[in-house]
XYZ file of N, CA and C in Angstrom:
513
model
N -24.236 26.330 3.093
C -24.071 25.330 4.136
C -23.998 23.926 3.531
N -24.914 23.586 2.603
C -24.928 22.274 1.973
C -23.659 22.016 1.192
N -23.131 23.038 0.520
C -21.895 22.897 -0.235
C -20.709 22.623 0.677
N -20.731 23.238 1.836
C -19.661 23.044 2.801
C -19.651 21.606 3.324
N -20.819 21.060 3.594
C -20.925 19.676 4.060
C -20.464 18.726 2.960
N -20.891 18.996 1.734
C -20.477 18.155 0.607
C -18.963 18.164 0.452
N -18.349 19.357 0.479
C -16.891 19.442 0.327
C -16.163 18.739 1.474
N -16.688 18.876 2.692
C -16.075 18.201 3.834
C -16.125 16.694 3.661
N -17.279 16.165 3.255
C -17.410 14.724 3.042
C -16.541 14.265 1.873
N -16.545 15.036 0.803
C -15.771 14.693 -0.391
C -14.284 14.618 -0.070
N -13.754 15.693 0.507
C -12.326 15.713 0.822
C -11.998 14.765 1.973
N -12.937 14.585 2.900
C -12.733 13.633 3.995
C -12.562 12.223 3.484
N -13.370 11.842 2.487
C -13.264 10.519 1.886
C -11.913 10.350 1.192
N -11.518 11.345 0.409
C -10.243 11.270 -0.292
C -9.079 11.227 0.693
N -9.173 12.005 1.764
C -8.116 12.002 2.769
C -8.052 10.644 3.468
N -9.203 10.064 3.775
C -9.234 8.748 4.429
C -8.596 7.679 3.539
N -8.849 7.741 2.240
C -8.248 6.775 1.313
C -6.720 6.919 1.324
N -6.234 8.140 1.215
C -4.787 8.374 1.209
C -4.119 7.932 2.496
N -4.730 8.286 3.626
C -4.175 7.894 4.923
C -4.244 6.377 5.084
N -5.321 5.764 4.585
C -5.454 4.308 4.657
C -4.377 3.601 3.855
N -4.121 4.065 2.644
C -3.069 3.465 1.807
C -1.705 3.653 2.462
N -1.458 4.850 2.957
C -0.191 5.127 3.630
C -0.048 4.261 4.882
N -1.121 4.121 5.648
C -1.094 3.282 6.849
C -0.834 1.822 6.518
N -1.474 1.329 5.446
C -1.235 -0.053 5.028
C 0.214 -0.240 4.614
N 0.770 0.745 3.919
C 2.181 0.681 3.520
C 3.108 0.665 4.723
N 2.828 1.501 5.710
C 3.662 1.540 6.916
C 3.541 0.245 7.716
N 2.331 -0.296 7.799
C 2.129 -1.577 8.491
C 2.884 -2.695 7.759
N 2.783 -2.713 6.442
C 3.490 -3.716 5.649
C 4.998 -3.594 5.842
N 5.512 -2.363 5.868
C 6.935 -2.135 6.101
C 7.343 -2.682 7.461
N 6.559 -2.366 8.483
C 6.861 -2.833 9.840
C 6.885 -4.362 9.898
N 5.851 -4.989 9.344
C 5.773 -6.455 9.381
C 6.895 -7.083 8.560
N 7.217 -6.479 7.438
C 8.272 -7.012 6.578
C 9.629 -6.923 7.271
N 9.842 -5.863 8.024
C 11.088 -5.743 8.778
C 11.120 -6.735 9.937
N 9.967 -6.984 10.563
C 9.895 -7.985 11.631
C 10.221 -9.375 11.090
N 9.723 -9.678 9.891
C 9.904 -11.005 9.295
C 11.378 -11.350 9.089
N 12.226 -10.338 8.985
C 13.655 -10.594 8.822
C 14.200 -11.410 9.992
N 13.619 -11.249 11.166
C 14.118 -11.889 12.379
C 13.343 -13.149 12.758
N 12.370 -13.520 11.941
C 11.602 -14.728 12.215
C 12.428 -15.958 11.878
N 12.164 -17.077 12.543
C 12.861 -18.318 12.174
C 12.436 -18.779 10.779
N 13.305 -19.549 10.149
C 12.978 -20.115 8.835
C 12.878 -21.624 8.954
N 12.121 -22.176 8.053
C 11.962 -23.618 7.958
C 11.829 -23.969 6.478
N 12.232 -25.160 6.077
C 12.096 -25.537 4.668
C 10.626 -25.599 4.244
N 10.378 -25.191 3.033
C 9.030 -25.244 2.477
C 9.081 -25.672 1.024
N 7.908 -26.031 0.507
C 7.789 -26.476 -0.882
C 6.649 -25.733 -1.555
N 6.903 -25.187 -2.731
C 5.847 -24.532 -3.513
C 4.923 -25.629 -4.045
N 3.640 -25.548 -3.684
C 2.670 -26.565 -4.109
C 1.743 -26.054 -5.214
N 1.676 -24.754 -5.387
C 0.876 -24.167 -6.464
C 1.512 -22.848 -6.861
N 1.508 -22.557 -8.159
C 2.089 -21.322 -8.666
C 1.288 -20.884 -9.883
N 0.836 -19.632 -9.852
C 0.007 -19.134 -10.934
C 0.375 -17.689 -11.234
N 0.182 -17.307 -12.476
C 0.407 -15.922 -12.895
C -0.947 -15.349 -13.281
N -1.453 -14.421 -12.474
C -2.789 -13.861 -12.672
C -2.720 -12.581 -13.494
N -3.619 -12.493 -14.469
C -3.771 -11.282 -15.273
C -5.210 -10.822 -15.090
N -5.382 -9.589 -14.656
C -6.714 -9.020 -14.482
C -6.865 -7.865 -15.467
N -7.833 -7.978 -16.359
C -8.053 -6.937 -17.366
C -9.342 -6.191 -17.067
N -9.272 -4.879 -17.171
C -10.473 -4.045 -17.071
C -10.286 -2.823 -17.955
N -11.185 -1.866 -17.844
C -11.144 -0.697 -18.724
C -9.895 0.166 -18.511
N -9.244 0.024 -17.345
C -8.023 0.784 -17.067
C -6.764 0.097 -17.566
N -6.896 -1.153 -18.046
C -5.735 -1.894 -18.522
C -5.562 -3.188 -17.756
N -4.372 -3.747 -17.843
C -4.081 -5.031 -17.214
C -3.266 -4.848 -15.944
N -3.548 -5.698 -14.954
C -2.700 -5.806 -13.773
C -2.269 -7.263 -13.659
N -1.115 -7.467 -13.028
C -0.502 -8.782 -12.953
C -0.152 -9.096 -11.509
N -0.130 -10.397 -11.208
C 0.244 -10.811 -9.862
C 0.658 -12.282 -9.864
N 1.757 -12.562 -9.191
C 2.165 -13.949 -8.972
C 1.419 -14.455 -7.750
N 0.854 -15.640 -7.856
C 0.142 -16.277 -6.741
C 0.823 -17.597 -6.465
N 1.152 -17.856 -5.220
C 1.754 -19.134 -4.849
C 1.069 -19.699 -3.618
N 1.249 -20.972 -3.458
C 0.865 -21.653 -2.228
C 2.032 -22.544 -1.870
N 2.346 -22.634 -0.586
C 3.470 -23.447 -0.149
C 3.126 -24.137 1.160
N 3.799 -25.229 1.393
C 3.655 -25.938 2.664
C 4.963 -25.809 3.431
N 4.854 -25.816 4.739
C 6.013 -25.730 5.616
C 5.642 -26.353 6.956
N 6.643 -26.709 7.710
C 6.422 -27.324 9.005
C 6.906 -26.355 10.077
N 6.000 -25.948 10.957
C 6.351 -25.076 12.071
C 5.681 -25.623 13.326
N 6.412 -25.745 14.386
C 5.911 -26.289 15.649
C 5.338 -27.694 15.474
N 5.989 -28.483 14.645
C 5.616 -29.886 14.402
C 4.280 -30.061 13.687
N 3.786 -29.011 13.052
C 2.548 -29.106 12.271
C 2.822 -28.646 10.848
N 2.269 -29.394 9.882
C 2.381 -28.938 8.501
C 1.364 -27.835 8.282
N 1.825 -26.766 7.718
C 0.979 -25.585 7.490
C 1.054 -25.186 6.026
N 0.103 -24.353 5.626
C 0.046 -23.849 4.258
C 0.096 -22.322 4.297
N 0.893 -21.746 3.416
C 0.987 -20.299 3.311
C 0.792 -19.841 1.885
N 0.435 -18.561 1.734
C 0.249 -17.971 0.403
C 0.969 -16.632 0.250
N 1.369 -16.033 1.354
C 1.948 -14.685 1.294
C 3.403 -14.757 0.832
N 3.698 -13.998 -0.208
C 5.069 -13.919 -0.715
C 5.873 -12.966 0.163
N 5.334 -11.790 0.397
C 5.967 -10.774 1.228
C 4.876 -9.807 1.659
N 5.049 -9.150 2.776
C 4.069 -8.157 3.213
C 4.020 -7.003 2.215
N 2.818 -6.566 1.900
C 2.619 -5.444 0.995
C 2.513 -5.823 -0.464
N 2.810 -7.075 -0.810
C 2.792 -7.480 -2.212
C 1.364 -7.419 -2.755
N 1.216 -6.789 -3.901
C -0.104 -6.651 -4.528
C 0.068 -6.565 -6.039
N -1.021 -6.800 -6.728
C -1.029 -6.710 -8.188
C -0.689 -5.288 -8.634
N -0.075 -5.195 -9.803
C 0.204 -3.891 -10.408
C 0.322 -4.069 -11.916
N 0.571 -2.982 -12.606
C 0.687 -3.024 -14.068
C 2.095 -3.384 -14.532
N 2.993 -3.655 -13.619
C 4.385 -3.972 -13.942
C 4.533 -5.476 -14.217
N 4.251 -5.870 -15.455
C 4.246 -7.287 -15.817
C 5.584 -7.975 -15.508
N 6.674 -7.362 -15.889
C 7.985 -7.974 -15.695
C 8.297 -8.274 -14.234
N 7.955 -7.369 -13.356
C 8.173 -7.538 -11.915
C 7.482 -8.804 -11.422
N 6.209 -8.950 -11.764
C 5.429 -10.095 -11.301
C 5.823 -11.381 -12.034
N 6.171 -11.258 -13.311
C 6.596 -12.434 -14.069
C 7.885 -13.013 -13.492
N 8.808 -12.139 -13.099
C 10.058 -12.602 -12.493
C 9.794 -13.388 -11.214
N 8.872 -12.894 -10.399
C 8.525 -13.590 -9.154
C 7.914 -14.951 -9.474
N 6.975 -14.966 -10.399
C 6.333 -16.224 -10.788
C 7.358 -17.219 -11.326
N 8.240 -16.767 -12.195
C 9.239 -17.649 -12.805
C 10.193 -18.241 -11.760
N 10.454 -17.491 -10.694
C 11.383 -17.958 -9.663
C 10.747 -18.976 -8.713
N 9.411 -19.104 -8.759
C 8.716 -19.959 -7.795
C 7.843 -21.013 -8.465
N 8.435 -21.892 -9.273
C 7.622 -22.947 -9.902
C 7.221 -24.020 -8.876
N 6.173 -24.746 -9.201
C 5.716 -25.837 -8.343
C 6.878 -26.809 -8.120
N 7.025 -27.240 -6.883
C 8.097 -28.167 -6.521
C 9.339 -27.486 -5.993
N 9.457 -26.160 -6.150
C 10.634 -25.437 -5.659
C 10.722 -25.550 -4.143
N 11.952 -25.697 -3.678
C 12.210 -25.694 -2.245
C 12.551 -24.254 -1.851
N 11.905 -23.753 -0.823
C 12.097 -22.374 -0.381
C 12.263 -22.333 1.130
N 12.894 -21.269 1.606
C 12.951 -21.009 3.042
C 11.713 -20.186 3.390
N 10.945 -20.680 4.335
C 9.727 -19.986 4.771
C 10.015 -19.337 6.119
N 9.741 -18.047 6.201
C 9.888 -17.313 7.461
C 8.521 -17.296 8.133
N 8.456 -17.741 9.374
C 7.175 -17.774 10.069
C 7.272 -17.048 11.403
N 6.167 -16.481 11.798
C 6.069 -15.737 13.039
C 6.036 -16.733 14.202
N 7.025 -16.705 15.078
C 7.033 -17.683 16.168
C 5.838 -17.527 17.120
N 5.270 -16.339 17.206
C 4.093 -16.124 18.053
C 2.810 -16.573 17.369
N 2.848 -16.698 16.039
C 1.691 -17.128 15.258
C 2.218 -17.865 14.027
N 2.560 -19.156 14.170
C 3.216 -19.898 13.090
C 2.414 -19.989 11.789
N 1.118 -19.682 11.818
C 0.337 -19.664 10.578
C 0.656 -18.428 9.733
N 1.312 -17.447 10.323
C 1.691 -16.227 9.592
C 3.098 -16.442 9.036
N 3.193 -16.511 7.705
C 4.474 -16.817 7.080
C 4.648 -16.040 5.780
N 5.903 -15.827 5.412
C 6.260 -15.151 4.164
C 7.507 -15.802 3.580
N 7.746 -15.532 2.309
C 8.938 -16.046 1.652
C 10.059 -15.015 1.595
N 9.729 -13.745 1.736
C 10.722 -12.679 1.632
C 10.449 -11.634 2.712
N 11.374 -10.711 2.872
C 11.239 -9.669 3.893
C 11.886 -8.391 3.381
N 11.735 -7.333 4.143
C 12.400 -6.071 3.847
C 11.590 -5.161 2.937
N 12.176 -4.015 2.648
C 11.535 -3.016 1.796
C 11.553 -3.540 0.365
N 10.382 -3.568 -0.264
C 10.288 -4.057 -1.632
C 9.504 -3.053 -2.473
N 9.423 -3.317 -3.765
C 8.764 -2.394 -4.702
C 7.318 -2.128 -4.291
N 6.611 -3.145 -3.839
C 5.206 -2.972 -3.471
C 5.050 -2.021 -2.286
N 5.899 -2.180 -1.280
C 5.837 -1.301 -0.110
C 6.201 0.127 -0.503
N 7.236 0.281 -1.310
C 7.617 1.624 -1.762
C 6.462 2.283 -2.505
N 5.810 1.527 -3.390
C 4.683 2.066 -4.144
C 3.567 2.502 -3.206
N 3.197 1.635 -2.249
C 2.122 1.971 -1.307
C 2.434 3.256 -0.547
N 3.655 3.364 -0.063
C 4.009 4.534 0.738
C 4.081 5.807 -0.106
N 4.665 5.717 -1.286
C 4.749 6.904 -2.147
C 3.364 7.303 -2.628
N 2.581 6.337 -3.117
C 1.240 6.639 -3.613
C 0.369 7.199 -2.490
N 0.417 6.569 -1.306
C -0.375 7.052 -0.173
C 0.022 8.453 0.248
N 1.325 8.725 0.274
C 1.801 10.061 0.663
C 1.400 11.106 -0.375
N 1.574 10.791 -1.656
C 1.214 11.745 -2.713
C -0.290 11.996 -2.703
N -1.096 10.938 -2.597
C -2.554 11.075 -2.548
C -2.963 11.973 -1.372
N -2.371 11.728 -0.201
C -2.701 12.501 0.993
C -2.283 13.961 0.825
N -1.069 14.189 0.328
C -0.596 15.571 0.152
C -1.415 16.308 -0.913
N -1.780 15.623 -1.988
C -2.613 16.248 -3.023
C -3.964 16.657 -2.429
N -4.555 15.752 -1.653
C -5.854 16.062 -1.042
C -5.733 17.240 -0.084
N -4.693 17.247 0.737
C -4.492 18.371 1.655
C -4.241 19.669 0.882
N -3.526 19.584 -0.230
C -3.311 20.764 -1.073
C -4.614 21.288 -1.651
N -5.477 20.383 -2.092
C -6.786 20.805 -2.622
C -7.637 21.438 -1.522
N -7.598 20.873 -0.325
C -8.327 21.447 0.810
C -7.811 22.864 1.070
N -6.499 23.038 1.072
C -5.917 24.367 1.301
C -6.341 25.347 0.216
N -6.368 24.906 -1.032
C -6.772 25.801 -2.125
C -8.235 26.201 -2.009
N -9.102 25.257 -1.657
C -10.523 25.580 -1.478
C -10.686 26.542 -0.306
N -9.956 26.288 0.773
C -10.031 27.163 1.947
C -9.549 28.567 1.593
N -8.426 28.656 0.872
C -7.899 29.969 0.488
C -8.839 30.715 -0.446
N -9.478 29.985 -1.361
C -10.381 30.657 -2.302
C -11.603 31.225 -1.598
N -11.934 30.696 -0.443
C -13.081 31.209 0.314
C -12.741 32.353 1.247
N -11.473 32.736 1.305
C -11.045 33.781 2.229
C -11.423 35.184 1.755
N -11.634 35.357 0.478
C -12.010 36.668 -0.026
C -10.881 37.674 0.094
N -11.250 38.936 -0.008
C -10.263 40.020 -0.018
C -10.160 40.725 1.323
N -10.723 40.167 2.379
C -10.770 40.843 3.677
C -9.395 41.259 4.164
N -8.437 40.361 4.221
C -7.105 40.686 4.736
C -6.438 41.728 3.850
N -6.572 41.559 2.548
C -5.972 42.509 1.630
C -6.546 43.909 1.864
N -7.859 43.992 1.982
C -8.485 45.306 2.170
C -8.231 45.874 3.560
N -8.131 45.008 4.563
C -7.845 45.485 5.920
C -6.460 46.121 6.006
N -5.557 45.696 5.175
C -4.191 46.211 5.197
C -3.960 47.311 4.167
N -5.019 47.873 3.649
C -4.914 48.903 2.621
C -5.455 50.228 3.176
N -4.739 51.278 2.881
C -5.227 52.607 3.230
C -5.963 53.180 2.034
N -7.237 53.503 2.245
C -8.034 54.061 1.149
C -8.463 55.445 1.586
N -8.086 56.423 0.782
C -8.431 57.799 1.083
C -9.739 58.127 0.356
N -10.521 58.876 0.981
C -11.787 59.254 0.396
C -11.541 60.111 -0.846
N -12.331 59.899 -1.873
C -12.200 60.643 -3.123
C -13.022 61.920 -3.070
N -13.819 62.072 -2.049
C -14.611 63.273 -1.921
C -15.946 63.203 -2.605
N -16.343 62.121 -3.131
C -17.645 62.035 -3.796
C -18.748 61.886 -2.844
């Protein structure tokens, strides 16, 4: 009984992580597609940084920007490059983004007309969203596969023996 509870919690946690990553990817995709239809306004990059995070698993990279834009007659500040964008180990990908957005650059800022504080510089399906969705789907399917294997291993030989004719040996 205790082992069953442990396995349920263990696989439940892994399944929740996979579904969460997949859900975040789908939400990012939806928002990124919505941003395509948002109005644009001129903006200026006011800060640009290339972040390197090192740990025992290696290095991850991320371009960080801050920009100002005017929406609804108010100057606002944004930091989001695109929905779903996150650090990864792909240095070149992030370096290209950083190099394209130096301080002082003029950019078109897409802002949500229902919430002008929500803004991005890009839209559509991008590498980060693809990664989130593929990783989330693979993680979820792997976890479900492991659950199926554990379930199958606990089935025993009942079905096999039920479908077998065994004649008495006379002993």
